[in-house]
Short mmCIF file of N, CA and C in Angstrom, two decimals:
data_model
loop_
_atom_site.label_atom_id
_atom_site.label_comp_id
_atom_site.label_asym_id
_atom_site.label_seq_id
_atom_site.Cartn_x
_atom_site.Cartn_y
_atom_site.Cartn_z
N CYS A 1 -9.46 1.41 -14.54
CA CYS A 1 -9.35 3.02 -13.96
C CYS A 1 -9.28 3.06 -12.07
N GLU A 2 -8.51 3.53 -12.36
CA GLU A 2 -8.41 3.90 -10.46
C GLU A 2 -9.32 4.69 -9.94
N GLN A 3 -9.87 5.73 -10.78
CA GLN A 3 -11.48 6.47 -10.74
C GLN A 3 -12.46 5.28 -9.85
N ASP A 4 -12.30 3.97 -10.98
CA ASP A 4 -13.58 3.62 -10.91
C ASP A 4 -14.00 2.58 -9.61
N GLN A 5 -12.06 1.07 -9.00
CA GLN A 5 -11.31 1.07 -8.45
C GLN A 5 -12.03 1.94 -6.74
N LEU A 6 -12.03 4.12 -6.76
CA LEU A 6 -12.39 4.27 -5.14
C LEU A 6 -13.56 4.45 -5.60
N ALA A 7 -14.20 4.60 -6.33
CA ALA A 7 -16.22 4.77 -6.31
C ALA A 7 -16.00 3.24 -5.29
N LEU A 8 -15.64 1.62 -6.39
CA LEU A 8 -16.07 0.82 -5.72
C LEU A 8 -15.81 0.71 -4.07
N PHE A 9 -14.28 1.46 -3.93
CA PHE A 9 -14.55 1.63 -2.55
C PHE A 9 -15.66 2.24 -1.44
N ARG A 10 -15.47 2.83 -2.34
CA ARG A 10 -16.47 4.38 -1.45
C ARG A 10 -17.95 3.70 -1.34
N ARG A 11 -18.30 2.58 -2.12
CA ARG A 11 -19.27 1.76 -1.98
C ARG A 11 -19.50 1.27 -1.34
N LEU A 12 -18.93 0.34 -1.49
CA LEU A 12 -18.23 -1.04 -0.37
C LEU A 12 -18.20 -0.45 1.18
N ILE A 13 -17.37 0.27 1.29
CA ILE A 13 -17.16 0.72 2.37
C ILE A 13 -18.90 1.75 3.50
N SER A 14 -19.78 2.08 2.68
CA SER A 14 -20.31 2.99 2.84
C SER A 14 -22.26 2.54 3.33
N ARG A 15 -21.44 0.72 3.16
CA ARG A 15 -22.45 -0.17 3.31
C ARG A 15 -21.72 -0.84 4.50
N LEU A 16 -20.70 -0.50 5.26
CA LEU A 16 -19.67 -1.17 6.47
C LEU A 16 -21.46 0.45 7.78
N PRO A 17 -20.78 -0.72 8.83
CA PRO A 17 -21.44 -0.12 9.99
C PRO A 17 -20.48 0.81 10.62
N GLY A 18 -20.31 2.24 11.37
CA GLY A 18 -19.20 2.96 11.20
C GLY A 18 -19.12 4.02 10.37
N THR A 19 -18.97 5.18 10.97
CA THR A 19 -19.01 5.59 9.18
C THR A 19 -16.57 5.49 9.55
N TYR A 20 -16.71 5.76 7.90
CA TYR A 20 -15.12 5.52 7.92
C TYR A 20 -14.97 6.38 7.15
N CYS A 21 -13.61 6.65 6.92
CA CYS A 21 -13.10 8.37 6.11
C CYS A 21 -11.98 7.28 5.29
N LEU A 22 -11.12 8.25 4.11
CA LEU A 22 -10.21 7.71 2.79
C LEU A 22 -8.83 8.57 3.29
N LEU A 23 -7.55 7.95 4.05
CA LEU A 23 -7.43 8.27 4.49
C LEU A 23 -5.61 8.88 3.00
N CYS A 24 -5.52 7.71 2.25
CA CYS A 24 -4.87 8.13 2.12
C CYS A 24 -4.59 7.07 0.42
N THR A 25 -4.36 7.15 -0.73
CA THR A 25 -4.41 5.81 -1.82
C THR A 25 -2.89 5.67 -2.09
N HIS A 26 -2.44 4.79 -2.75
CA HIS A 26 -1.03 4.78 -3.18
C HIS A 26 -1.14 4.20 -4.60
N THR A 27 -1.28 4.03 -5.67
CA THR A 27 -0.70 3.53 -6.86
C THR A 27 0.62 3.52 -7.63
N MET A 28 1.15 1.58 -8.03
CA MET A 28 1.85 2.07 -9.14
C MET A 28 1.60 0.93 -9.42
N GLY A 29 1.89 1.62 -10.70
CA GLY A 29 1.34 0.29 -12.17
C GLY A 29 0.09 -0.06 -12.51
N GLN A 30 -0.49 -1.11 -12.62
CA GLN A 30 -1.81 -1.69 -11.83
C GLN A 30 -1.64 -2.41 -10.53
N MET A 31 -0.61 -1.70 -9.69
CA MET A 31 -0.89 -2.62 -7.78
C MET A 31 -1.46 -0.97 -7.00
N ARG A 32 -2.25 -0.53 -6.55
CA ARG A 32 -2.82 -0.02 -5.56
C ARG A 32 -3.78 -0.58 -4.06
N SER A 33 -2.90 0.83 -3.67
CA SER A 33 -2.86 0.78 -2.35
C SER A 33 -4.41 1.19 -1.48
N ALA A 34 -5.05 1.48 -0.75
CA ALA A 34 -5.70 2.33 -0.04
C ALA A 34 -6.20 1.94 1.43
N LEU A 35 -5.56 3.15 2.26
CA LEU A 35 -6.02 3.51 3.25
C LEU A 35 -7.87 3.51 3.93
N TRP A 36 -7.99 3.08 4.86
CA TRP A 36 -9.05 3.67 5.93
C TRP A 36 -8.82 3.54 7.06
N ALA A 37 -9.98 4.30 7.38
CA ALA A 37 -10.10 4.16 8.83
C ALA A 37 -11.91 4.94 9.60
N ARG A 38 -11.87 4.57 11.02
CA ARG A 38 -13.15 5.30 11.11
C ARG A 38 -13.62 6.64 11.90
N LEU A 39 -13.89 7.23 11.54
CA LEU A 39 -12.92 8.44 11.76
C LEU A 39 -13.10 9.13 13.34
N TRP A 40 -13.27 8.71 14.20
CA TRP A 40 -12.33 7.97 15.35
C TRP A 40 -11.66 8.53 15.46
N ILE A 41 -10.46 7.39 15.36
CA ILE A 41 -9.48 7.22 14.60
C ILE A 41 -8.38 9.05 14.01
N ARG A 42 -8.92 8.74 13.66
CA ARG A 42 -8.47 10.00 11.86
C ARG A 42 -8.17 10.92 12.87
N ALA A 43 -8.71 11.07 13.80
CA ALA A 43 -8.30 12.32 14.71
C ALA A 43 -7.19 12.58 15.93
N GLY A 44 -6.75 10.90 15.23
CA GLY A 44 -5.59 10.50 16.14
C GLY A 44 -4.46 10.44 14.79
N THR A 45 -4.53 10.25 14.05
CA THR A 45 -3.68 9.74 13.13
C THR A 45 -2.40 11.33 12.74
N GLY A 46 -1.62 11.29 11.88
CA GLY A 46 -0.97 12.05 10.87
C GLY A 46 -0.75 12.11 9.85
N PRO A 47 -0.09 12.67 9.50
CA PRO A 47 -0.21 12.30 7.08
C PRO A 47 0.37 11.17 7.39
N CYS A 48 0.01 10.75 5.72
CA CYS A 48 0.36 9.67 5.27
C CYS A 48 1.98 9.29 3.93
N GLU A 49 3.00 8.77 4.20
CA GLU A 49 4.47 8.72 3.59
C GLU A 49 3.67 7.36 2.85
N VAL A 50 3.91 7.80 1.52
CA VAL A 50 3.96 6.13 0.63
C VAL A 50 4.87 7.08 0.03
N GLY A 51 5.59 4.86 -0.47
CA GLY A 51 7.09 4.71 -0.99
C GLY A 51 5.71 3.37 -1.76
N SER A 52 7.11 3.52 -3.22
CA SER A 52 7.31 2.39 -4.65
C SER A 52 8.99 2.41 -5.22
N GLU A 53 8.78 0.79 -4.98
CA GLU A 53 10.03 0.20 -5.82
C GLU A 53 9.60 -0.73 -6.18
N ALA A 54 10.15 -0.60 -8.35
CA ALA A 54 9.51 -1.35 -8.86
C ALA A 54 10.74 -2.56 -9.63
N THR A 55 10.42 -3.73 -9.16
CA THR A 55 11.68 -4.02 -9.69
C THR A 55 11.43 -4.90 -10.55
N GLY A 56 10.81 -5.22 -12.17
CA GLY A 56 10.17 -5.08 -13.09
C GLY A 56 11.28 -5.12 -14.47
N ILE A 57 11.03 -5.20 -15.58
CA ILE A 57 12.37 -5.41 -16.26
C ILE A 57 13.33 -4.02 -16.23
N GLY A 58 13.90 -4.67 -16.11
CA GLY A 58 15.82 -3.93 -15.61
C GLY A 58 15.27 -2.60 -14.40
N ASN A 59 14.78 -3.35 -13.75
CA ASN A 59 14.09 -2.29 -12.48
C ASN A 59 13.43 -1.41 -11.84
N VAL A 60 12.89 -0.94 -13.15
CA VAL A 60 12.36 -0.26 -14.24
C VAL A 60 10.74 0.25 -14.08
N LEU A 61 10.52 -1.20 -14.56
CA LEU A 61 8.50 -1.70 -15.16
C LEU A 61 8.35 -1.56 -13.66
N PRO A 62 6.99 -1.06 -13.70
CA PRO A 62 6.51 -1.19 -12.39
C PRO A 62 5.36 -2.43 -12.28
N ASN A 63 5.29 -3.56 -13.02
CA ASN A 63 4.59 -4.32 -13.47
C ASN A 63 5.20 -5.84 -12.31
N LYS A 64 6.30 -5.29 -11.57
CA LYS A 64 6.45 -6.08 -10.72
C LYS A 64 7.31 -5.05 -9.39
N GLY A 65 6.98 -5.20 -8.28
CA GLY A 65 7.81 -4.99 -7.43
C GLY A 65 7.21 -4.55 -5.38
N GLY A 66 6.69 -2.99 -5.26
CA GLY A 66 6.37 -3.44 -4.03
C GLY A 66 5.44 -1.46 -3.39
N MET A 67 4.85 -1.43 -2.35
CA MET A 67 4.60 0.15 -2.01
C MET A 67 4.27 -0.51 -0.98
N SER A 68 4.38 0.88 0.00
CA SER A 68 4.01 0.86 1.41
C SER A 68 3.12 2.48 1.41
N ILE A 69 2.62 1.74 2.72
CA ILE A 69 1.62 3.36 3.49
C ILE A 69 2.09 4.31 4.81
N ALA A 70 2.45 3.84 4.93
CA ALA A 70 3.34 4.19 6.75
C ALA A 70 1.86 5.36 7.11
N VAL A 71 1.83 5.08 8.55
CA VAL A 71 1.56 6.62 9.70
C VAL A 71 1.00 6.66 10.18
N ASN A 72 1.53 7.36 11.69
CA ASN A 72 1.43 7.10 13.03
C ASN A 72 0.21 7.17 13.80
N VAL A 73 -0.70 6.79 14.64
CA VAL A 73 -1.78 6.88 15.18
C VAL A 73 -1.73 6.68 16.46
N TRP A 74 -1.57 7.85 16.87
CA TRP A 74 -1.14 7.75 18.17
C TRP A 74 -0.32 7.78 17.68
N ASP A 75 0.51 7.22 19.56
CA ASP A 75 2.24 7.17 20.03
C ASP A 75 1.97 5.58 18.83
N THR A 76 1.89 5.25 17.95
CA THR A 76 2.14 4.10 17.96
C THR A 76 2.10 4.27 15.73
N SER A 77 3.00 3.62 14.84
CA SER A 77 3.92 3.69 13.47
C SER A 77 3.34 2.47 13.16
N ILE A 78 2.75 3.09 12.15
CA ILE A 78 2.08 1.15 11.58
C ILE A 78 2.33 1.94 10.31
N VAL A 79 3.46 0.41 9.48
CA VAL A 79 3.18 0.82 7.64
C VAL A 79 2.62 -0.43 7.51
N PHE A 80 1.90 -0.47 6.46
CA PHE A 80 1.03 -1.90 5.42
C PHE A 80 2.28 -1.90 3.78
N VAL A 81 2.68 -3.25 4.34
CA VAL A 81 3.52 -2.98 2.80
C VAL A 81 2.22 -4.46 1.41
N ASN A 82 2.47 -3.83 0.70
CA ASN A 82 2.02 -4.42 -0.23
C ASN A 82 3.30 -5.26 -1.43
N SER A 83 3.27 -6.23 -2.16
CA SER A 83 4.18 -6.73 -3.08
C SER A 83 3.22 -8.06 -3.94
N HIS A 84 4.23 -7.51 -5.51
CA HIS A 84 3.40 -8.20 -6.82
C HIS A 84 5.69 -8.82 -7.32
N LEU A 85 5.28 -10.35 -6.70
CA LEU A 85 6.85 -10.69 -7.37
C LEU A 85 5.93 -11.50 -8.39
N ALA A 86 7.94 -12.03 -8.76
CA ALA A 86 7.24 -12.98 -9.84
C ALA A 86 6.72 -14.22 -9.71
N ALA A 87 5.66 -15.03 -10.74
CA ALA A 87 5.24 -16.37 -10.32
C ALA A 87 6.60 -17.73 -10.24
N HIS A 88 5.41 -18.85 -10.26
CA HIS A 88 6.45 -20.02 -9.92
C HIS A 88 7.54 -20.53 -9.55
N GLN A 89 7.32 -21.58 -8.83
CA GLN A 89 8.48 -22.68 -8.14
C GLN A 89 10.00 -22.24 -8.84
N ASN A 90 10.15 -21.68 -9.44
CA ASN A 90 11.38 -22.27 -10.12
C ASN A 90 11.68 -20.07 -10.22
N GLN A 91 11.26 -19.81 -9.73
CA GLN A 91 11.93 -17.90 -9.34
C GLN A 91 12.04 -17.60 -7.73
N VAL A 92 12.74 -18.72 -7.12
CA VAL A 92 11.74 -18.39 -5.70
C VAL A 92 13.47 -17.18 -5.66
N LEU A 93 14.42 -17.43 -6.14
CA LEU A 93 15.82 -16.61 -6.13
C LEU A 93 15.37 -15.64 -6.45
N ARG A 94 15.02 -15.16 -7.54
CA ARG A 94 14.12 -13.76 -7.80
C ARG A 94 12.98 -13.10 -6.87
N ARG A 95 12.22 -14.02 -5.93
CA ARG A 95 11.36 -13.11 -5.30
C ARG A 95 12.13 -13.30 -4.25
N ASN A 96 13.09 -13.04 -3.89
CA ASN A 96 14.22 -13.11 -2.62
C ASN A 96 14.84 -11.86 -2.85
N GLU A 97 15.58 -11.71 -3.73
CA GLU A 97 15.75 -10.46 -4.23
C GLU A 97 15.35 -9.35 -5.10
N ASP A 98 14.04 -9.94 -5.03
CA ASP A 98 12.83 -8.58 -5.07
C ASP A 98 12.91 -8.14 -3.92
N PHE A 99 12.39 -8.61 -3.15
CA PHE A 99 11.88 -8.62 -1.84
C PHE A 99 12.49 -7.88 -1.08
N ARG A 100 14.51 -7.70 -1.37
CA ARG A 100 15.68 -7.03 -0.12
C ARG A 100 15.22 -6.39 -1.17
N ARG A 101 15.40 -6.14 -2.81
CA ARG A 101 15.33 -4.57 -3.39
C ARG A 101 13.89 -3.66 -2.85
N ILE A 102 13.06 -4.29 -2.16
CA ILE A 102 12.06 -3.36 -2.49
C ILE A 102 11.67 -2.88 -1.16
N VAL A 103 12.38 -3.79 -0.19
CA VAL A 103 11.94 -3.48 1.44
C VAL A 103 13.61 -1.94 1.60
N ARG A 104 15.21 -2.59 0.71
CA ARG A 104 16.09 -1.09 0.37
C ARG A 104 15.23 0.11 0.11
N GLY A 105 14.74 -0.01 -1.05
CA GLY A 105 13.89 1.83 -1.35
C GLY A 105 12.81 1.51 -1.01
N LEU A 106 12.12 1.21 -0.17
CA LEU A 106 11.39 1.34 0.01
C LEU A 106 11.73 2.63 1.68
N ASN A 107 11.91 2.15 2.78
CA ASN A 107 11.91 2.34 3.94
C ASN A 107 11.18 3.31 4.57
N PRO A 108 10.14 2.86 4.82
CA PRO A 108 8.51 3.25 4.84
C PRO A 108 9.18 4.04 6.81
N VAL A 109 8.41 5.07 6.70
CA VAL A 109 8.65 5.90 7.97
C VAL A 109 7.51 6.83 8.19
N PRO A 110 6.90 6.72 8.75
CA PRO A 110 5.93 8.10 9.15
C PRO A 110 6.06 9.23 9.25
N PRO A 111 5.91 10.07 8.37
CA PRO A 111 6.08 10.74 9.03
C PRO A 111 5.85 11.68 10.04
N GLY A 112 6.22 12.36 10.48
CA GLY A 112 6.33 13.22 12.45
C GLY A 112 4.85 12.97 12.47
N PRO A 113 5.04 14.24 13.71
CA PRO A 113 3.33 14.52 13.75
C PRO A 113 3.13 15.52 13.33
N GLY A 114 1.44 15.67 12.38
CA GLY A 114 1.14 16.24 11.55
C GLY A 114 0.38 17.34 11.71
#
């Protein structure tokens, strides 16, 4: 469950030195991303922009695909991308096709200043 994973992340972060805050989360199927930052960095961040591109069966099911979180930190744009692609050596062409589809479909651009 997504709430259980978020609670686990919060417990882990609470054990790290310094103070962190959750900037944003994004979910697609069973893939999850969470973006954390130290509190002093939070003051320099704008809103997050999230995106996802499914490449599962029919390019509809979210069992495969990619997702992104984009954010501006002061005057620097940062984009985090993760993906879940087809397994095994005989799926190289499919992975490459899915990668191209993900990159075209995500178009991850941080929003303007918050």
